């Protein structure tokens, strides 16, 4: 846990610096493999006008670019705060083996970053969500999946 504390302290410093410089929210993340930091990023939602530019997503993107892969199954993620639902999904898609976090989602909510409504929305029927999701039955909707299944040169992920 000594390394975890060291890396998490770094993410906290980065998150504070990010706010002071006006680059985005108070969040930062590292991706580490075999004791080497591959990515050290902060939240850049407001500076990049990208709602997906959370620290964890930015770190995943950077580490994947550096390693030339889309899976980080031999990496760990250290983040200044417990990941939101979007970042949680990205972490699972990247196959990161372990996540360490400092602040909790409740502490983030107390600071104005409350993601609990997203968790609630996920469980609702599609049409009852704040943003309705409407399934439209259309011919050939599954055609891309058939092409994928028939492809001999697909890369499974």
Tab-separated table of N, CA and C in Angstrom:
chain	number	residue	atom	x	y	z
A	1	UNK	N	0.813	-1.211	0.000
A	1	UNK	CA	0.000	0.000	0.000
A	1	UNK	C	0.853	1.270	0.000
A	2	UNK	N	2.148	1.119	0.230
A	2	UNK	CA	3.022	2.281	0.210
A	2	UNK	C	3.023	2.930	-1.167
A	3	UNK	N	3.130	2.112	-2.219
A	3	UNK	CA	3.096	2.646	-3.583
A	3	UNK	C	1.751	3.280	-3.892
A	4	UNK	N	0.675	2.647	-3.408
A	4	UNK	CA	-0.658	3.197	-3.657
A	4	UNK	C	-0.765	4.591	-3.056
A	5	UNK	N	-0.302	4.750	-1.841
A	5	UNK	CA	-0.350	6.071	-1.195
A	5	UNK	C	0.481	7.086	-1.964
A	6	UNK	N	1.643	6.666	-2.440
A	6	UNK	CA	2.522	7.560	-3.209
A	6	UNK	C	1.827	8.003	-4.497
A	7	UNK	N	1.278	7.061	-5.232
A	7	UNK	CA	0.613	7.398	-6.496
A	7	UNK	C	-0.650	8.222	-6.263
A	8	UNK	N	-1.417	7.882	-5.227
A	8	UNK	CA	-2.641	8.637	-4.952
A	8	UNK	C	-2.313	10.057	-4.513
A	9	UNK	N	-1.258	10.224	-3.745
A	9	UNK	CA	-0.835	11.575	-3.357
A	9	UNK	C	-0.497	12.406	-4.591
A	10	UNK	N	0.133	11.775	-5.565
A	10	UNK	CA	0.450	12.460	-6.814
A	10	UNK	C	-0.829	12.875	-7.546
A	11	UNK	N	-1.829	11.985	-7.582
A	11	UNK	CA	-3.084	12.342	-8.264
A	11	UNK	C	-3.769	13.509	-7.554
A	12	UNK	N	-3.686	13.547	-6.237
A	12	UNK	CA	-4.306	14.645	-5.494
A	12	UNK	C	-3.603	15.962	-5.809
A	13	UNK	N	-2.288	15.945	-5.857
A	13	UNK	CA	-1.530	17.148	-6.235
A	13	UNK	C	-1.905	17.595	-7.648
A	14	UNK	N	-1.976	16.640	-8.569
A	14	UNK	CA	-2.326	16.958	-9.961
A	14	UNK	C	-3.731	17.545	-10.052
A	15	UNK	N	-4.670	16.980	-9.300
A	15	UNK	CA	-6.059	17.453	-9.326
A	15	UNK	C	-6.154	18.887	-8.803
A	16	UNK	N	-5.442	19.166	-7.728
A	16	UNK	CA	-5.437	20.524	-7.184
A	16	UNK	C	-4.831	21.504	-8.183
A	17	UNK	N	-3.736	21.117	-8.796
A	17	UNK	CA	-3.075	21.963	-9.786
A	17	UNK	C	-3.989	22.210	-10.973
A	18	UNK	N	-4.744	21.184	-11.363
A	18	UNK	CA	-5.661	21.315	-12.495
A	18	UNK	C	-6.694	22.397	-12.234
A	19	UNK	N	-7.217	22.431	-11.011
A	19	UNK	CA	-8.201	23.449	-10.650
A	19	UNK	C	-7.546	24.825	-10.641
A	20	UNK	N	-6.389	24.926	-10.013
A	20	UNK	CA	-5.698	26.223	-9.920
A	20	UNK	C	-5.378	26.793	-11.288
A	21	UNK	N	-5.079	25.928	-12.253
A	21	UNK	CA	-4.747	26.389	-13.604
A	21	UNK	C	-5.992	26.577	-14.477
A	22	UNK	N	-7.158	26.204	-13.964
A	22	UNK	CA	-8.405	26.383	-14.710
A	22	UNK	C	-8.550	25.473	-15.898
A	23	UNK	N	-7.981	24.283	-15.820
A	23	UNK	CA	-8.009	23.357	-16.959
A	23	UNK	C	-9.175	22.374	-16.908
A	24	UNK	N	-9.795	22.244	-15.745
A	24	UNK	CA	-10.904	21.302	-15.615
A	24	UNK	C	-11.219	21.026	-14.167
A	25	UNK	N	-11.968	19.965	-13.945
A	25	UNK	CA	-12.415	19.610	-12.609
A	25	UNK	C	-11.298	19.084	-11.722
A	26	UNK	N	-11.619	18.878	-10.440
A	26	UNK	CA	-10.632	18.470	-9.440
A	26	UNK	C	-10.359	16.973	-9.422
A	27	UNK	N	-9.955	16.460	-10.557
A	27	UNK	CA	-9.733	15.021	-10.683
A	27	UNK	C	-8.456	14.757	-11.491
A	28	UNK	N	-7.728	13.710	-11.096
A	28	UNK	CA	-6.530	13.304	-11.829
A	28	UNK	C	-6.361	11.799	-11.710
A	29	UNK	N	-5.638	11.220	-12.652
A	29	UNK	CA	-5.460	9.765	-12.667
A	29	UNK	C	-4.106	9.396	-13.254
A	30	UNK	N	-3.612	8.244	-12.806
A	30	UNK	CA	-2.377	7.659	-13.322
A	30	UNK	C	-2.660	6.239	-13.768
A	31	UNK	N	-1.967	5.803	-14.798
A	31	UNK	CA	-1.966	4.382	-15.150
A	31	UNK	C	-0.523	3.923	-15.010
A	32	UNK	N	-0.371	2.837	-14.252
A	32	UNK	CA	0.948	2.322	-13.910
A	32	UNK	C	1.043	0.869	-14.343
A	33	UNK	N	2.201	0.542	-14.931
A	33	UNK	CA	2.484	-0.849	-15.295
A	33	UNK	C	3.889	-1.180	-14.808
A	34	UNK	N	3.978	-2.245	-14.035
A	34	UNK	CA	5.270	-2.691	-13.501
A	34	UNK	C	6.048	-1.557	-12.827
A	35	UNK	N	5.354	-0.736	-12.068
A	35	UNK	CA	5.995	0.343	-11.337
A	35	UNK	C	6.342	1.568	-12.163
A	36	UNK	N	5.985	1.570	-13.440
A	36	UNK	CA	6.272	2.701	-14.327
A	36	UNK	C	4.971	3.429	-14.657
A	37	UNK	N	4.975	4.746	-14.499
A	37	UNK	CA	3.800	5.555	-14.843
A	37	UNK	C	3.732	5.690	-16.364
A	38	UNK	N	2.654	5.181	-16.938
A	38	UNK	CA	2.444	5.277	-18.388
A	38	UNK	C	1.656	6.523	-18.766
A	39	UNK	N	0.756	6.930	-17.882
A	39	UNK	CA	-0.095	8.079	-18.167
A	39	UNK	C	-0.367	8.810	-16.864
A	40	UNK	N	-0.282	10.117	-16.912
A	40	UNK	CA	-0.593	10.985	-15.773
A	40	UNK	C	-1.439	12.122	-16.319
A	41	UNK	N	-2.729	12.083	-16.074
A	41	UNK	CA	-3.642	13.041	-16.693
A	41	UNK	C	-4.609	13.615	-15.662
A	42	UNK	N	-5.194	14.735	-16.036
A	42	UNK	CA	-6.219	15.364	-15.210
A	42	UNK	C	-7.495	15.509	-16.029
A	43	UNK	N	-8.537	15.892	-15.371
A	43	UNK	CA	-9.813	16.166	-16.015
A	43	UNK	C	-9.633	17.384	-16.921
A	44	UNK	N	-10.153	17.290	-18.139
A	44	UNK	CA	-10.063	18.422	-19.072
A	44	UNK	C	-11.403	18.691	-19.746
A	45	UNK	N	-12.483	18.410	-19.039
A	45	UNK	CA	-13.831	18.581	-19.592
A	45	UNK	C	-14.045	20.010	-20.075
A	46	UNK	N	-13.774	20.987	-19.215
A	46	UNK	CA	-14.086	22.373	-19.578
A	46	UNK	C	-13.072	22.984	-20.536
A	47	UNK	N	-11.822	22.613	-20.431
A	47	UNK	CA	-10.814	23.201	-21.322
A	47	UNK	C	-10.846	22.594	-22.719
A	48	UNK	N	-11.364	21.374	-22.839
A	48	UNK	CA	-11.431	20.738	-24.158
A	48	UNK	C	-12.855	20.688	-24.710
A	49	UNK	N	-13.801	21.183	-23.925
A	49	UNK	CA	-15.214	21.118	-24.314
A	49	UNK	C	-15.617	19.695	-24.680
A	50	UNK	N	-15.170	18.758	-23.863
A	50	UNK	CA	-15.431	17.335	-24.085
A	50	UNK	C	-15.949	16.722	-22.789
A	51	UNK	N	-17.238	16.412	-22.715
A	51	UNK	CA	-17.795	15.859	-21.483
A	51	UNK	C	-17.249	14.483	-21.125
A	52	UNK	N	-16.552	13.839	-22.048
A	52	UNK	CA	-15.962	12.530	-21.744
A	52	UNK	C	-14.506	12.638	-21.304
A	53	UNK	N	-13.973	13.835	-21.219
A	53	UNK	CA	-12.551	14.026	-20.909
A	53	UNK	C	-12.290	13.996	-19.396
A	54	UNK	N	-12.805	12.967	-18.758
A	54	UNK	CA	-12.526	12.756	-17.343
A	54	UNK	C	-11.091	12.254	-17.215
A	55	UNK	N	-10.516	12.430	-16.050
A	55	UNK	CA	-9.112	12.063	-15.831
A	55	UNK	C	-8.857	10.604	-16.169
A	56	UNK	N	-9.747	9.714	-15.745
A	56	UNK	CA	-9.545	8.284	-15.979
A	56	UNK	C	-9.608	7.946	-17.469
A	57	UNK	N	-10.554	8.532	-18.175
A	57	UNK	CA	-10.676	8.288	-19.618
A	57	UNK	C	-9.455	8.850	-20.339
A	58	UNK	N	-9.022	10.044	-19.950
A	58	UNK	CA	-7.818	10.619	-20.558
A	58	UNK	C	-6.609	9.722	-20.327
A	59	UNK	N	-6.487	9.184	-19.112
A	59	UNK	CA	-5.353	8.307	-18.796
A	59	UNK	C	-5.417	7.016	-19.606
A	60	UNK	N	-6.593	6.448	-19.738
A	60	UNK	CA	-6.754	5.225	-20.525
A	60	UNK	C	-6.363	5.483	-21.977
A	61	UNK	N	-6.832	6.580	-22.521
A	61	UNK	CA	-6.502	6.916	-23.913
A	61	UNK	C	-4.993	7.065	-24.098
A	62	UNK	N	-4.351	7.792	-23.169
A	62	UNK	CA	-2.912	8.022	-23.294
A	62	UNK	C	-2.118	6.719	-23.148
A	63	UNK	N	-2.476	5.899	-22.170
A	63	UNK	CA	-1.754	4.635	-21.962
A	63	UNK	C	-1.938	3.703	-23.159
A	64	UNK	N	-3.133	3.649	-23.697
A	64	UNK	CA	-3.374	2.799	-24.868
A	64	UNK	C	-2.567	3.270	-26.069
A	65	UNK	N	-2.492	4.583	-26.257
A	65	UNK	CA	-1.664	5.116	-27.354
A	65	UNK	C	-0.201	4.727	-27.163
A	66	UNK	N	0.302	4.904	-25.936
A	66	UNK	CA	1.710	4.594	-25.680
A	66	UNK	C	2.022	3.122	-25.891
A	67	UNK	N	1.098	2.258	-25.488
A	67	UNK	CA	1.325	0.813	-25.590
A	67	UNK	C	0.844	0.234	-26.913
A	68	UNK	N	0.152	1.050	-27.709
A	68	UNK	CA	-0.391	0.603	-28.989
A	68	UNK	C	-1.298	-0.609	-28.803
A	69	UNK	N	-2.223	-0.470	-27.872
A	69	UNK	CA	-3.180	-1.539	-27.576
A	69	UNK	C	-4.487	-0.933	-27.091
A	70	UNK	N	-5.533	-1.735	-27.052
A	70	UNK	CA	-6.812	-1.262	-26.527
A	70	UNK	C	-7.168	-1.956	-25.215
A	71	UNK	N	-6.253	-2.755	-24.689
A	71	UNK	CA	-6.476	-3.424	-23.406
A	71	UNK	C	-5.288	-3.180	-22.489
A	72	UNK	N	-5.600	-2.874	-21.246
A	72	UNK	CA	-4.581	-2.553	-20.251
A	72	UNK	C	-4.636	-3.544	-19.098
A	73	UNK	N	-4.732	-4.818	-19.420
A	73	UNK	CA	-4.946	-5.849	-18.399
A	73	UNK	C	-3.751	-6.080	-17.488
A	74	UNK	N	-2.608	-5.501	-17.810
A	74	UNK	CA	-1.449	-5.620	-16.930
A	74	UNK	C	-1.143	-4.280	-16.248
A	75	UNK	N	-2.158	-3.417	-16.177
A	75	UNK	CA	-1.989	-2.081	-15.606
A	75	UNK	C	-2.918	-1.848	-14.420
A	76	UNK	N	-2.503	-0.876	-13.616
A	76	UNK	CA	-3.323	-0.424	-12.491
A	76	UNK	C	-3.651	1.039	-12.705
A	77	UNK	N	-4.805	1.449	-12.209
A	77	UNK	CA	-5.219	2.841	-12.302
A	77	UNK	C	-5.279	3.417	-10.894
A	78	UNK	N	-4.716	4.601	-10.734
A	78	UNK	CA	-4.752	5.342	-9.475
A	78	UNK	C	-5.484	6.637	-9.775
A	79	UNK	N	-6.515	6.929	-8.998
A	79	UNK	CA	-7.323	8.102	-9.281
A	79	UNK	C	-7.652	8.862	-8.004
A	80	UNK	N	-7.720	10.163	-8.139
A	80	UNK	CA	-7.952	11.016	-6.980
A	80	UNK	C	-9.344	10.835	-6.399
A	81	UNK	N	-10.258	10.248	-7.151
A	81	UNK	CA	-11.632	10.062	-6.685
A	81	UNK	C	-12.223	8.792	-7.278
A	82	UNK	N	-13.122	8.198	-6.559
A	82	UNK	CA	-13.825	7.002	-7.031
A	82	UNK	C	-14.445	7.298	-8.398
A	83	UNK	N	-14.229	6.449	-9.386
A	83	UNK	CA	-14.697	6.725	-10.744
A	83	UNK	C	-16.217	6.820	-10.865
A	84	UNK	N	-16.639	7.686	-11.769
A	84	UNK	CA	-18.057	7.847	-12.099
A	84	UNK	C	-18.511	6.658	-12.960
A	85	UNK	N	-19.797	6.555	-13.258
A	85	UNK	CA	-20.280	5.436	-14.075
A	85	UNK	C	-19.624	5.343	-15.456
A	86	UNK	N	-19.393	6.474	-16.108
A	86	UNK	CA	-18.750	6.434	-17.431
A	86	UNK	C	-17.332	5.887	-17.322
A	87	UNK	N	-16.591	6.396	-16.354
A	87	UNK	CA	-15.205	5.943	-16.173
A	87	UNK	C	-15.162	4.487	-15.753
A	88	UNK	N	-16.113	4.082	-14.932
A	88	UNK	CA	-16.198	2.675	-14.524
A	88	UNK	C	-16.341	1.785	-15.754
A	89	UNK	N	-17.212	2.173	-16.683
A	89	UNK	CA	-17.367	1.414	-17.917
A	89	UNK	C	-16.085	1.381	-18.725
A	90	UNK	N	-15.404	2.519	-18.832
A	90	UNK	CA	-14.144	2.575	-19.584
A	90	UNK	C	-13.081	1.695	-18.941
A	91	UNK	N	-13.053	1.675	-17.620
A	91	UNK	CA	-12.088	0.843	-16.889
A	91	UNK	C	-12.320	-0.633	-17.206
A	92	UNK	N	-13.574	-1.040	-17.209
A	92	UNK	CA	-13.878	-2.444	-17.520
A	92	UNK	C	-13.562	-2.765	-18.976
A	93	UNK	N	-13.881	-1.852	-19.897
A	93	UNK	CA	-13.576	-2.099	-21.301
A	93	UNK	C	-12.078	-2.188	-21.527
A	94	UNK	N	-11.290	-1.404	-20.785
A	94	UNK	CA	-9.836	-1.431	-20.927
A	94	UNK	C	-9.215	-2.632	-20.213
A	95	UNK	N	-10.019	-3.315	-19.409
A	95	UNK	CA	-9.570	-4.518	-18.684
A	95	UNK	C	-8.469	-4.210	-17.658
A	96	UNK	N	-8.479	-3.027	-17.097
A	96	UNK	CA	-7.495	-2.662	-16.068
A	96	UNK	C	-7.634	-3.629	-14.906
A	97	UNK	N	-6.505	-4.103	-14.385
A	97	UNK	CA	-6.562	-5.181	-13.391
A	97	UNK	C	-6.932	-4.720	-11.989
A	98	UNK	N	-6.637	-3.463	-11.632
A	98	UNK	CA	-6.952	-3.000	-10.285
A	98	UNK	C	-7.043	-1.480	-10.280
A	99	UNK	N	-7.952	-0.953	-9.443
A	99	UNK	CA	-8.154	0.488	-9.324
A	99	UNK	C	-7.984	0.893	-7.865
A	100	UNK	N	-7.202	1.931	-7.647
A	100	UNK	CA	-7.028	2.529	-6.327
A	100	UNK	C	-7.589	3.945	-6.403
A	101	UNK	N	-8.361	4.361	-5.401
A	101	UNK	CA	-8.910	5.710	-5.418
A	101	UNK	C	-8.804	6.343	-4.040
A	102	UNK	N	-8.777	7.679	-4.022
A	102	UNK	CA	-8.634	8.418	-2.779
A	102	UNK	C	-10.013	8.845	-2.255
A	103	UNK	N	-10.600	9.890	-2.781
A	103	UNK	CA	-11.911	10.366	-2.321
A	103	UNK	C	-13.017	9.425	-2.793
A	104	UNK	N	-14.111	9.400	-2.055
A	104	UNK	CA	-15.254	8.549	-2.403
A	104	UNK	C	-16.266	9.323	-3.243
A	105	UNK	N	-17.199	8.586	-3.835
A	105	UNK	CA	-18.241	9.249	-4.615
A	105	UNK	C	-19.109	10.133	-3.731
A	106	UNK	N	-19.277	9.793	-2.458
A	106	UNK	CA	-20.045	10.634	-1.542
A	106	UNK	C	-19.319	11.950	-1.274
A	107	UNK	N	-18.000	11.880	-1.157
A	107	UNK	CA	-17.215	13.103	-0.960
A	107	UNK	C	-17.271	13.980	-2.209
A	108	UNK	N	-17.258	13.355	-3.379
A	108	UNK	CA	-17.391	14.113	-4.628
A	108	UNK	C	-18.765	14.769	-4.701
A	109	UNK	N	-19.798	14.038	-4.303
A	109	UNK	CA	-21.153	14.584	-4.325
A	109	UNK	C	-21.262	15.807	-3.416
A	110	UNK	N	-20.622	15.748	-2.255
A	110	UNK	CA	-20.654	16.875	-1.321
A	110	UNK	C	-19.983	18.111	-1.919
A	111	UNK	N	-19.066	17.910	-2.877
A	111	UNK	CA	-18.388	19.023	-3.546
A	111	UNK	C	-19.116	19.460	-4.817
A	112	UNK	N	-20.263	18.845	-5.108
A	112	UNK	CA	-21.048	19.230	-6.276
A	112	UNK	C	-20.931	18.304	-7.469
A	113	UNK	N	-20.235	17.190	-7.310
A	113	UNK	CA	-20.075	16.223	-8.408
A	113	UNK	C	-20.854	14.959	-8.065
A	114	UNK	N	-22.167	15.046	-8.169
A	114	UNK	CA	-23.026	13.937	-7.766
A	114	UNK	C	-23.441	13.123	-8.987
A	115	UNK	N	-22.923	11.905	-9.066
A	115	UNK	CA	-23.239	11.010	-10.181
A	115	UNK	C	-24.314	9.992	-9.830
A	116	UNK	N	-24.876	10.091	-8.634
A	116	UNK	CA	-25.836	9.071	-8.201
A	116	UNK	C	-27.051	9.013	-9.124
A	117	UNK	N	-27.442	10.163	-9.702
A	117	UNK	CA	-28.591	10.151	-10.601
A	117	UNK	C	-28.349	9.267	-11.822
A	118	UNK	N	-27.097	9.144	-12.261
A	118	UNK	CA	-26.801	8.299	-13.422
A	118	UNK	C	-27.022	6.834	-13.063
A	119	UNK	N	-26.548	6.434	-11.886
A	119	UNK	CA	-26.788	5.057	-11.439
A	119	UNK	C	-28.292	4.788	-11.370
A	120	UNK	N	-29.072	5.757	-10.898
A	120	UNK	CA	-30.527	5.594	-10.821
A	120	UNK	C	-31.146	5.505	-12.208
A	121	UNK	N	-30.659	6.316	-13.130
A	121	UNK	CA	-31.185	6.319	-14.490
A	121	UNK	C	-30.986	4.967	-15.179
A	122	UNK	N	-29.850	4.340	-14.943
A	122	UNK	CA	-29.537	3.070	-15.593
A	122	UNK	C	-30.601	2.020	-15.292
A	123	UNK	N	-31.127	2.029	-14.079
A	123	UNK	CA	-32.103	1.019	-13.685
A	123	UNK	C	-33.523	1.297	-14.143
A	124	UNK	N	-33.799	2.478	-14.650
A	124	UNK	CA	-35.153	2.845	-15.057
A	124	UNK	C	-35.507	2.257	-16.421
A	125	UNK	N	-36.794	2.012	-16.669
A	125	UNK	CA	-37.211	1.658	-18.035
A	125	UNK	C	-36.814	2.789	-18.987
A	126	UNK	N	-36.472	2.441	-20.201
A	126	UNK	CA	-35.946	3.414	-21.159
A	126	UNK	C	-36.795	4.675	-21.294
A	127	UNK	N	-38.080	4.534	-21.396
A	127	UNK	CA	-38.928	5.704	-21.617
A	127	UNK	C	-39.155	6.528	-20.357
A	128	UNK	N	-38.779	6.003	-19.197
A	128	UNK	CA	-38.941	6.739	-17.936
A	128	UNK	C	-37.695	7.525	-17.549
A	129	UNK	N	-36.635	7.417	-18.327
A	129	UNK	CA	-35.410	8.143	-18.024
A	129	UNK	C	-35.591	9.632	-18.290
A	130	UNK	N	-34.766	10.453	-17.667
A	130	UNK	CA	-34.807	11.895	-17.918
A	130	UNK	C	-34.541	12.209	-19.382
A	131	UNK	N	-33.687	11.422	-19.995
A	131	UNK	CA	-33.483	11.490	-21.442
A	131	UNK	C	-34.062	10.190	-21.987
A	132	UNK	N	-35.259	10.230	-22.599
A	132	UNK	CA	-35.870	8.985	-23.073
A	132	UNK	C	-35.013	8.287	-24.134
A	133	UNK	N	-34.949	6.986	-24.035
A	133	UNK	CA	-34.270	6.157	-25.023
A	133	UNK	C	-35.350	5.389	-25.772
A	134	UNK	N	-35.432	5.612	-27.068
A	134	UNK	CA	-36.498	5.038	-27.868
A	134	UNK	C	-35.915	4.002	-28.824
A	135	UNK	N	-36.332	2.757	-28.659
A	135	UNK	CA	-35.896	1.688	-29.556
A	135	UNK	C	-36.770	1.723	-30.800
A	136	UNK	N	-36.164	1.854	-31.947
A	136	UNK	CA	-36.887	1.868	-33.210
A	136	UNK	C	-36.546	0.585	-33.938
A	137	UNK	N	-37.547	-0.237	-34.191
A	137	UNK	CA	-37.317	-1.478	-34.927
A	137	UNK	C	-37.176	-1.125	-36.396
A	138	UNK	N	-36.045	-1.496	-36.938
A	138	UNK	CA	-35.739	-1.161	-38.327
A	138	UNK	C	-35.122	-2.382	-39.000
A	139	UNK	N	-35.484	-2.566	-40.246
A	139	UNK	CA	-34.947	-3.690	-40.994
A	139	UNK	C	-33.430	-3.573	-41.084
A	140	UNK	N	-32.771	-4.678	-40.949
A	140	UNK	CA	-31.310	-4.759	-41.032
A	140	UNK	C	-30.575	-4.129	-39.852
A	141	UNK	N	-31.262	-3.914	-38.743
A	141	UNK	CA	-30.609	-3.337	-37.569
A	141	UNK	C	-29.437	-4.214	-37.110
A	142	UNK	N	-29.535	-5.509	-37.324
A	142	UNK	CA	-28.484	-6.428	-36.900
A	142	UNK	C	-27.457	-6.734	-37.992
A	143	UNK	N	-27.591	-6.083	-39.137
A	143	UNK	CA	-26.657	-6.347	-40.242
A	143	UNK	C	-25.198	-6.122	-39.848
A	144	UNK	N	-24.865	-5.054	-39.131
A	144	UNK	CA	-23.451	-4.878	-38.746
A	144	UNK	C	-22.925	-6.043	-37.899
A	145	UNK	N	-23.789	-6.611	-37.054
A	145	UNK	CA	-23.366	-7.745	-36.228
A	145	UNK	C	-23.151	-9.002	-37.074
A	146	UNK	N	-23.992	-9.191	-38.087
A	146	UNK	CA	-23.806	-10.335	-38.988
A	146	UNK	C	-22.479	-10.209	-39.732
A	147	UNK	N	-22.188	-9.002	-40.220
A	147	UNK	CA	-20.926	-8.773	-40.930
A	147	UNK	C	-19.755	-9.035	-39.979
A	148	UNK	N	-19.874	-8.568	-38.750
A	148	UNK	CA	-18.827	-8.796	-37.739
A	148	UNK	C	-18.616	-10.288	-37.516
A	149	UNK	N	-19.687	-11.017	-37.303
A	149	UNK	CA	-19.592	-12.449	-37.034
A	149	UNK	C	-19.014	-13.231	-38.212
A	150	UNK	N	-19.252	-12.755	-39.415
A	150	UNK	CA	-18.754	-13.430	-40.612
A	150	UNK	C	-17.326	-13.009	-40.979
A	151	UNK	N	-16.859	-11.928	-40.408
A	151	UNK	CA	-15.538	-11.403	-40.763
A	151	UNK	C	-14.430	-12.331	-40.275
A	152	UNK	N	-13.476	-12.585	-41.164
A	152	UNK	CA	-12.335	-13.442	-40.811
A	152	UNK	C	-11.176	-12.618	-40.249
A	153	UNK	N	-11.191	-11.313	-40.439
A	153	UNK	CA	-10.083	-10.491	-39.955
A	153	UNK	C	-10.516	-9.512	-38.866
A	154	UNK	N	-11.508	-9.890	-38.079
A	154	UNK	CA	-11.924	-9.031	-36.956
A	154	UNK	C	-10.965	-9.219	-35.785
A	155	UNK	N	-10.870	-8.213	-34.971
A	155	UNK	CA	-10.064	-8.268	-33.759
A	155	UNK	C	-11.039	-8.212	-32.588
A	156	UNK	N	-11.203	-9.327	-31.914
A	156	UNK	CA	-12.153	-9.397	-30.805
A	156	UNK	C	-11.675	-8.536	-29.641
A	157	UNK	N	-12.623	-7.959	-28.949
A	157	UNK	CA	-12.294	-7.174	-27.758
A	157	UNK	C	-13.377	-7.277	-26.715
